[in-house]
mmCIF file of C-alpha atoms in Angstrom:
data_model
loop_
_atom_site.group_PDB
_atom_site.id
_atom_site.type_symbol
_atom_site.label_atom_id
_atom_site.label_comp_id
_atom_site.label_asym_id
_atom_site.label_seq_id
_atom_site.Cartn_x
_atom_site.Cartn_y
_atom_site.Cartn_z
ATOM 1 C CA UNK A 1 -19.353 -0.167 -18.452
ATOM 2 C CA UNK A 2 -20.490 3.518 -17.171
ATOM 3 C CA UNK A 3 -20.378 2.262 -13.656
ATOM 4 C CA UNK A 4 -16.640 0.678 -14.432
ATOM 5 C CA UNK A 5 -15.732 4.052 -15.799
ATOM 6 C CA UNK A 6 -17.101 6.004 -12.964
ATOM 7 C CA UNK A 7 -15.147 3.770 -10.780
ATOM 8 C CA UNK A 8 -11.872 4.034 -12.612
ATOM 9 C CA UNK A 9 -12.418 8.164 -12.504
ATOM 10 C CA UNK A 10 -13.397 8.634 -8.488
ATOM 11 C CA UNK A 11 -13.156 12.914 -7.590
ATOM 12 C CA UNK A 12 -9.618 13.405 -6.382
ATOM 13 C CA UNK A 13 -8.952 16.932 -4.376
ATOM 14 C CA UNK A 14 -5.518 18.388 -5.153
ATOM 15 C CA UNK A 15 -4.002 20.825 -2.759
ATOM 16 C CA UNK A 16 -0.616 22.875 -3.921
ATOM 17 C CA UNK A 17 1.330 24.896 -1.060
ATOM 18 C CA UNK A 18 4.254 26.940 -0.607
ATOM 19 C CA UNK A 19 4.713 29.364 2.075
ATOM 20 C CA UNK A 20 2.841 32.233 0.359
ATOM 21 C CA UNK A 21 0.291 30.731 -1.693
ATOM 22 C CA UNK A 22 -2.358 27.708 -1.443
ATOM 23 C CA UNK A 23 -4.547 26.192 -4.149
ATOM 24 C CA UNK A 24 -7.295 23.696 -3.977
ATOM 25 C CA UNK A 25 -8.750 21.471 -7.184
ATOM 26 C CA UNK A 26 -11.213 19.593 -7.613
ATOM 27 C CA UNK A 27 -10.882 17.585 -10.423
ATOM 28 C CA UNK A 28 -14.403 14.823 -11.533
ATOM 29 C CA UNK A 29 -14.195 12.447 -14.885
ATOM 30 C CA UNK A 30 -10.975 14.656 -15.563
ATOM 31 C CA UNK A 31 -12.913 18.028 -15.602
ATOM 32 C CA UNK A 32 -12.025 20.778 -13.415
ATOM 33 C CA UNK A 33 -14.865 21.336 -11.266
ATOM 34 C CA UNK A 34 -13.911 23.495 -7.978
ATOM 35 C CA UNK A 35 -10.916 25.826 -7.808
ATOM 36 C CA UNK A 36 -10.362 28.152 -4.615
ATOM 37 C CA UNK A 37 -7.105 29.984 -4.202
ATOM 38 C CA UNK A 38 -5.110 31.842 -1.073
ATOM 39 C CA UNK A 39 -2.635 34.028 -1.287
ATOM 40 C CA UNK A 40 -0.687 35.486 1.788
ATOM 41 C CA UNK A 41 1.658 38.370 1.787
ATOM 42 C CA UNK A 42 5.250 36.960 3.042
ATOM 43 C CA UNK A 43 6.773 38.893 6.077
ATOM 44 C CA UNK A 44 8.986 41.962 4.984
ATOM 45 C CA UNK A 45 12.962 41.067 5.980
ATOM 46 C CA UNK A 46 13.608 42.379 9.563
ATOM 47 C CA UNK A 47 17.343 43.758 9.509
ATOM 48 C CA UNK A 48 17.661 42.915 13.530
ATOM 49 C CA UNK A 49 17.731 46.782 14.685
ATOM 50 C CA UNK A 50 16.083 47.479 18.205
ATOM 51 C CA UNK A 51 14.825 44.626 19.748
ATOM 52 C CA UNK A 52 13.591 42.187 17.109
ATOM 53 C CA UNK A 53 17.037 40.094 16.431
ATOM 54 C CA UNK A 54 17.347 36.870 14.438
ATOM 55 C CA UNK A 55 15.862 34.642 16.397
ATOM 56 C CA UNK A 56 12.852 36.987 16.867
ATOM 57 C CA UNK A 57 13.139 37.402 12.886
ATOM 58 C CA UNK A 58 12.851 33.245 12.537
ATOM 59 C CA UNK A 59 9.980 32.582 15.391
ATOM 60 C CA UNK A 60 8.146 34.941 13.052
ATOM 61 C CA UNK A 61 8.225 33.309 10.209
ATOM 62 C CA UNK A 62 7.640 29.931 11.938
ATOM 63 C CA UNK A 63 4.581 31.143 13.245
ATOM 64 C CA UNK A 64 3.697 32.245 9.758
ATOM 65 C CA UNK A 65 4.337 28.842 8.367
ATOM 66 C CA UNK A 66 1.820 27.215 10.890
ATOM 67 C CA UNK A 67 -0.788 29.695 10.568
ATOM 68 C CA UNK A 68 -0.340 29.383 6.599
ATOM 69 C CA UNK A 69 -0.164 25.699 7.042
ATOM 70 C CA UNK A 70 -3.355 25.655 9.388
ATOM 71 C CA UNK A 71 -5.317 27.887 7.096
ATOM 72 C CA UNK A 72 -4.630 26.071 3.617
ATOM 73 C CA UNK A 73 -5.788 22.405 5.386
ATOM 74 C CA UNK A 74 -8.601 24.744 6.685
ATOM 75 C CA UNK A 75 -9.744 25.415 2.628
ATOM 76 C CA UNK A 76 -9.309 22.131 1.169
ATOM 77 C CA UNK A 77 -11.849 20.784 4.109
ATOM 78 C CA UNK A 78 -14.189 23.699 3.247
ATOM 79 C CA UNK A 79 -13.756 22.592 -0.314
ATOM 80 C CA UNK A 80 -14.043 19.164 0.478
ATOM 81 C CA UNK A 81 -17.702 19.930 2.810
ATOM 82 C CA UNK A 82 -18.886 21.798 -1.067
ATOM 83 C CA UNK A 83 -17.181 19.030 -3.788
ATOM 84 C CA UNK A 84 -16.453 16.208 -1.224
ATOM 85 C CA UNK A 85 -13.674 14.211 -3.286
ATOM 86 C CA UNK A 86 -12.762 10.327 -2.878
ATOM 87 C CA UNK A 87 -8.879 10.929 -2.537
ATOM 88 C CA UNK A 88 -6.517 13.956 -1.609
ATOM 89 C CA UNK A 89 -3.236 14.450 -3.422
ATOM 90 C CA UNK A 90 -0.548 17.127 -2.026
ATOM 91 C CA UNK A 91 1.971 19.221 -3.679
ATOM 92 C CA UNK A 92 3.834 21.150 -1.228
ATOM 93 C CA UNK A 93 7.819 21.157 -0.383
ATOM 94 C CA UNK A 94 9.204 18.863 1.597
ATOM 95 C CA UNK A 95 9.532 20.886 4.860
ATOM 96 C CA UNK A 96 5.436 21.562 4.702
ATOM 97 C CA UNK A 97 3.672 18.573 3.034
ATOM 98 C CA UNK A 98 4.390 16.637 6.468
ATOM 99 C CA UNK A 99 3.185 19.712 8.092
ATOM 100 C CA UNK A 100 0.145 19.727 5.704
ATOM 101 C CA UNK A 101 -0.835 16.046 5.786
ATOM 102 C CA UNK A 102 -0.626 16.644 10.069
ATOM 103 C CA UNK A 103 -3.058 19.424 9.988
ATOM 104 C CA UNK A 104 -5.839 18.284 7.810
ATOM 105 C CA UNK A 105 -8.977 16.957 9.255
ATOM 106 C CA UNK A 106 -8.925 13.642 9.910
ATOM 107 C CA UNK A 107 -11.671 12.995 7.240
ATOM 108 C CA UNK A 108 -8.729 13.979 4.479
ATOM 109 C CA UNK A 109 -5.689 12.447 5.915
ATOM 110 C CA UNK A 110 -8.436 9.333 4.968
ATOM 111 C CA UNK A 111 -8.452 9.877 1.775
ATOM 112 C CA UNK A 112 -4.523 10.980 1.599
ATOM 113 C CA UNK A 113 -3.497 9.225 -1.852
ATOM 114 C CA UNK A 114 0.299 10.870 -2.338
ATOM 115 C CA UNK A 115 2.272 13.424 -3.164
ATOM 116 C CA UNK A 116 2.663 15.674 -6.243
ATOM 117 C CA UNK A 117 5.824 16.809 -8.077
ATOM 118 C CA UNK A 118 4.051 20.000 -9.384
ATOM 119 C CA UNK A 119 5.025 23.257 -8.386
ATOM 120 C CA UNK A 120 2.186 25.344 -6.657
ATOM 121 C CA UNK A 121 2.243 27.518 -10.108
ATOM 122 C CA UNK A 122 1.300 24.736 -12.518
ATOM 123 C CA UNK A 123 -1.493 25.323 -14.859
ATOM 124 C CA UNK A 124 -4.515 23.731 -14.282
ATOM 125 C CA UNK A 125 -3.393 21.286 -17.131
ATOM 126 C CA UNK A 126 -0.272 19.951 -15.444
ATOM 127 C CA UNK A 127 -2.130 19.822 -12.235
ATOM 128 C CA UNK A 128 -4.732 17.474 -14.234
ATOM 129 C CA UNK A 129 -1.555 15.330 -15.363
ATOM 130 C CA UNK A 130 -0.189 14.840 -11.879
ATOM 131 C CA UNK A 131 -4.100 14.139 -10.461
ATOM 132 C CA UNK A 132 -4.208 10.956 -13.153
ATOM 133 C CA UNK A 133 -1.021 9.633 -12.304
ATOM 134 C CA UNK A 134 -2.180 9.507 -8.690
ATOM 135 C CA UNK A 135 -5.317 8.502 -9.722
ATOM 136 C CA UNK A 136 -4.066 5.497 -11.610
ATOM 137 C CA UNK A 137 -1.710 4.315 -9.019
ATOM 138 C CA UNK A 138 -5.028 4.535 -6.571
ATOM 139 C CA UNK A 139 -7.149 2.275 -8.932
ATOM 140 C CA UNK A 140 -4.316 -0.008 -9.544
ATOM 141 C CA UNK A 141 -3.560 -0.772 -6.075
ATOM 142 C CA UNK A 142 -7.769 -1.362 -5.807
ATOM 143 C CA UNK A 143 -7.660 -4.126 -8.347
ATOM 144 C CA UNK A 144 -4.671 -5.649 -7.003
ATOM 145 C CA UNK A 145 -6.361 -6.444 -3.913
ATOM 146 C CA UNK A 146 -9.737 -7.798 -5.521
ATOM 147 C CA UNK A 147 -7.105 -9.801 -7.421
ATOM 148 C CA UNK A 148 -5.491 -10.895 -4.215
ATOM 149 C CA UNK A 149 -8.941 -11.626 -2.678
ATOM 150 C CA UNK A 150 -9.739 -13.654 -5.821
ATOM 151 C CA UNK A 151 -6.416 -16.133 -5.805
ATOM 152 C CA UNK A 152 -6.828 -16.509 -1.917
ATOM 153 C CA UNK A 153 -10.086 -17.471 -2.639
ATOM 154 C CA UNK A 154 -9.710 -19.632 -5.619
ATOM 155 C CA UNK A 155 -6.466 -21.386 -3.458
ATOM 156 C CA UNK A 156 -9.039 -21.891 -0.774
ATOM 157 C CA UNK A 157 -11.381 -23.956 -3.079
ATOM 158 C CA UNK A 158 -14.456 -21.849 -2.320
ATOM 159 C CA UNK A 159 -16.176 -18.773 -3.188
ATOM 160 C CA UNK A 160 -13.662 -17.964 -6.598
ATOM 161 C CA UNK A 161 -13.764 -19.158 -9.608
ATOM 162 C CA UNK A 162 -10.896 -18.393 -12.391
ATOM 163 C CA UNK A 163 -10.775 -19.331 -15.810
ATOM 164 C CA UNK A 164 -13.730 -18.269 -18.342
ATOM 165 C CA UNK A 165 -14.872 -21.969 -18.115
ATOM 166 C CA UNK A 166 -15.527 -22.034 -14.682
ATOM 167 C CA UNK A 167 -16.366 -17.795 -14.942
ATOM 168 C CA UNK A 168 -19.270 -18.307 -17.415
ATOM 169 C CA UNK A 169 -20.639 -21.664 -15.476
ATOM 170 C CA UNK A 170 -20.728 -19.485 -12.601
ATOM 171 C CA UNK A 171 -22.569 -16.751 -14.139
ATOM 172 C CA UNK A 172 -25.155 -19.290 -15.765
ATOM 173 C CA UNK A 173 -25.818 -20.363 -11.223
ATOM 174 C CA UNK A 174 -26.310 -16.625 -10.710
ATOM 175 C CA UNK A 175 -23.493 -17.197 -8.106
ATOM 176 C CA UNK A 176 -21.008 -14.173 -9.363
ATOM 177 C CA UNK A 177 -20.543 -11.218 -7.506
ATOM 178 C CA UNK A 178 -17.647 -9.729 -8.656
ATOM 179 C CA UNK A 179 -16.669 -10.451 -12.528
ATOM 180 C CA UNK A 180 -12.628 -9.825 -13.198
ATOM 181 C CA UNK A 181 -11.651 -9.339 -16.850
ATOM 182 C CA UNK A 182 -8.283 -8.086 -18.651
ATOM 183 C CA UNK A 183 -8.146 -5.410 -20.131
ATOM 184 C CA UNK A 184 -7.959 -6.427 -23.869
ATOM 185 C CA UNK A 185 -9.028 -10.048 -23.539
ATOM 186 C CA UNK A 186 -11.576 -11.439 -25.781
ATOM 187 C CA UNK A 187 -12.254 -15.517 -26.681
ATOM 188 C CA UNK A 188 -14.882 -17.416 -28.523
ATOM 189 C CA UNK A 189 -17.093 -19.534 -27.038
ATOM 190 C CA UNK A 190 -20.915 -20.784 -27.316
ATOM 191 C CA UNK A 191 -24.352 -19.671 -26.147
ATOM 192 C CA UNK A 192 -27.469 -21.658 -25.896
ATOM 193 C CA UNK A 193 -30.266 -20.564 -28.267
ATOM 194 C CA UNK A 194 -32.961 -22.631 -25.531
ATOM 195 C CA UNK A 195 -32.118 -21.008 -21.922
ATOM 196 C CA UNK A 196 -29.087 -18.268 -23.299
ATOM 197 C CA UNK A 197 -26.395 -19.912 -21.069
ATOM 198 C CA UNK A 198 -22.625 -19.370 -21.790
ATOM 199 C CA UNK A 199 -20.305 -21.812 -22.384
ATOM 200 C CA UNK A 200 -16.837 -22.052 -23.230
ATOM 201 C CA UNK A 201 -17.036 -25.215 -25.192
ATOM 202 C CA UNK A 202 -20.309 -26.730 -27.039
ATOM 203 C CA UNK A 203 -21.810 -27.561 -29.357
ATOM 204 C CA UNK A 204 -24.878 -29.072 -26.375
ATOM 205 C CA UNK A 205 -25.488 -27.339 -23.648
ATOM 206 C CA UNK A 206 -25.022 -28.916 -20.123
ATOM 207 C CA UNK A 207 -27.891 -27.874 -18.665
ATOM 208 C CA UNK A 208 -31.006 -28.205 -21.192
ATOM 209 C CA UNK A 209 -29.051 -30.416 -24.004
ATOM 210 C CA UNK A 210 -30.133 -28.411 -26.782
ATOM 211 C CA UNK A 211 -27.775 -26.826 -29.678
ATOM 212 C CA UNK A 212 -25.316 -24.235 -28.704
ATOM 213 C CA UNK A 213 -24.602 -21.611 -31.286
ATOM 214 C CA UNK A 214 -21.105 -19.857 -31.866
ATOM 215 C CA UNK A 215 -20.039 -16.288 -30.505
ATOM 216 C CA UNK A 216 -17.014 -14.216 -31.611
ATOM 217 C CA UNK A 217 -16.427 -12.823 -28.217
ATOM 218 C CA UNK A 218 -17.440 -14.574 -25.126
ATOM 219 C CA UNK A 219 -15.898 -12.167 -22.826
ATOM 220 C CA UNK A 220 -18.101 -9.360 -24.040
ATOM 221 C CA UNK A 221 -21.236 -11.377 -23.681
ATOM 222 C CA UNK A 222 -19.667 -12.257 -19.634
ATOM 223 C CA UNK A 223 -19.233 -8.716 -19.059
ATOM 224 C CA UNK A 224 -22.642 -8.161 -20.658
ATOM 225 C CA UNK A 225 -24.657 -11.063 -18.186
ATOM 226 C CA UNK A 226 -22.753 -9.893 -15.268
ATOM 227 C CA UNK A 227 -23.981 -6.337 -15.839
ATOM 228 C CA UNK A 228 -27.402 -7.683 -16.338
ATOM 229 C CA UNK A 229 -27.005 -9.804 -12.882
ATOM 230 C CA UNK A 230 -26.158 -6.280 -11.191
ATOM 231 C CA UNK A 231 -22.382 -7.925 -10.250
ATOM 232 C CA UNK A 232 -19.974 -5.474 -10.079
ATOM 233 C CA UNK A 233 -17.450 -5.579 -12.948
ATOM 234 C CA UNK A 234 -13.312 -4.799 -12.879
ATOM 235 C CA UNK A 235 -11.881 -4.520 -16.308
ATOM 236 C CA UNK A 236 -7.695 -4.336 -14.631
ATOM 237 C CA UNK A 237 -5.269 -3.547 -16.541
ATOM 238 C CA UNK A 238 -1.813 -4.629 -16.403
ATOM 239 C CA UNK A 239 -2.601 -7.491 -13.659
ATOM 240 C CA UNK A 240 -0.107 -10.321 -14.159
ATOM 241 C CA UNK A 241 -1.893 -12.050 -11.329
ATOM 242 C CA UNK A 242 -5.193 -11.759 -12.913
ATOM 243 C CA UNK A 243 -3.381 -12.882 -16.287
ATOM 244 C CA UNK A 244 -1.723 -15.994 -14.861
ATOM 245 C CA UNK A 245 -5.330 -17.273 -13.496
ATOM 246 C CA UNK A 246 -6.962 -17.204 -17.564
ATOM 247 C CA UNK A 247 -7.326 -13.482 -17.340
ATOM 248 C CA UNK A 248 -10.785 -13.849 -16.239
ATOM 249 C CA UNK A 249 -11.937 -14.840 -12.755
ATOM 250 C CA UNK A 250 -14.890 -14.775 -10.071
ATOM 251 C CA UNK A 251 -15.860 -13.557 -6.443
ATOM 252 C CA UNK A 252 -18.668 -15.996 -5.593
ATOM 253 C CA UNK A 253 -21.866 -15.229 -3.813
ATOM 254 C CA UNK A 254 -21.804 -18.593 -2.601
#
């Protein structure tokens, strides 16, 4: 279950920009744990006497933008070599976030995961707020592609299982790799009191024929053999392909 959690709560690096301030977060298991902030004074209005007219006026501020642009990616990679984060969030206006996302390192535009409707003032609370949204979208979109892996697999007749049945049965051939669980799902089933296999239906177990005795949750005690067989375990939530399979399926080793 720690590892599960862990996995649901990956670092995620926030960057807020506007043209005269930057901030960089760092946010871990929803704690705050590396802040670094810029500020940069905004050019003074030119009023176009002598020889600096408008257009002077706006190639200076354009060149202020880049360098401002250039310098906040700059921070968020230095903060990234200190706390290095699993995804990157932006909250910048329109007219820079492109600009932004162009001039980070290529190591961050990896790890780009959206954008953020904050303004670069928030409190470190609404940044948090924004961070979990993106956060959740991010883990979502992971489990829907183990889920998608699991029905190809399951439609190819080899190397998926789906259905607790054919989930526990599985587990009791050491052939699971990858348990997938509802969130919320429990059902009872049976486990043998002679070689501990699970079973969804006893009361004799199909391998050693002795007496099977009654469990109130035979999900749990899946979740708790899988752990034991080191097989990574998704607990996804809100998967109406995962629910339509028995709301408990299997990547196979073999």
């Amino acid at each position: 279950q720690l590892e599960s959690v862990l996995r649901e709560h990956e670092s995620i690096g926030v960057l807020l920009a506007d043209r005269q301030r930057a901030r960089m977060f760092v946010f871990e298991v929803g704690e705050l744990v590396e802040r670094s902030e810029l500020f940069e004074e905004a050019l003074r209005d030119i009023d176009g006497r002598g020889d600096r007219d408008r257009g002077d006026h706006a190639q200076a501020f354009e060149a202020r933008d880049h360098q401002h642009v250039r310098t906040a990616a700059h921070v968020a990679f230095t903060v990234w070599g200190q706390h290095p984060f699993a995804h990157l969030a932006i909250a910048a206006p329109d007219a820079l976030a492109g600009q932004l996302e162009a001039a980070l390192h290529p190591y961050l535009r990896e790890r780009l995961a959206g954008r953020l409707s904050v303004p670069v003032t928030a409190s470190h609370e609404q940044v948090l707020a924004a961070a979990q949204q993106i956060e959740a979208e991010v883990e979502r979109a992971r489990q829907a592609e183990i889920v998608d892996r699991l029905r190809a697999a399951v439609s190819a007749g080899r190397r998926g299982a789906a259905g607790l049945a054919d989930v526990v049965e599985a587990l009791g051939e050491h052939r699971v790799d990858t348990l997938l669980v509802s969130s919320g799902y429990s059902a009872p089933g049976w486990r043998c009191t002679s070689c501990d296999r699970l079973a969804a239906m006893g009361r004799r177990c199909r391998t050693c024929k002795q007496e099977m005795v009654e469990v109130e949750d035979l999900v749990e005690d899946a979740v708790e053999e899988a752990l034991a067989q080191q097989c990574q375990v998704e607990i996804c939530i809100g998967n109406a392909d995962l629910d339509v399979m028995g709301r408990a399926g299997a990547l196979l080793r073999y």
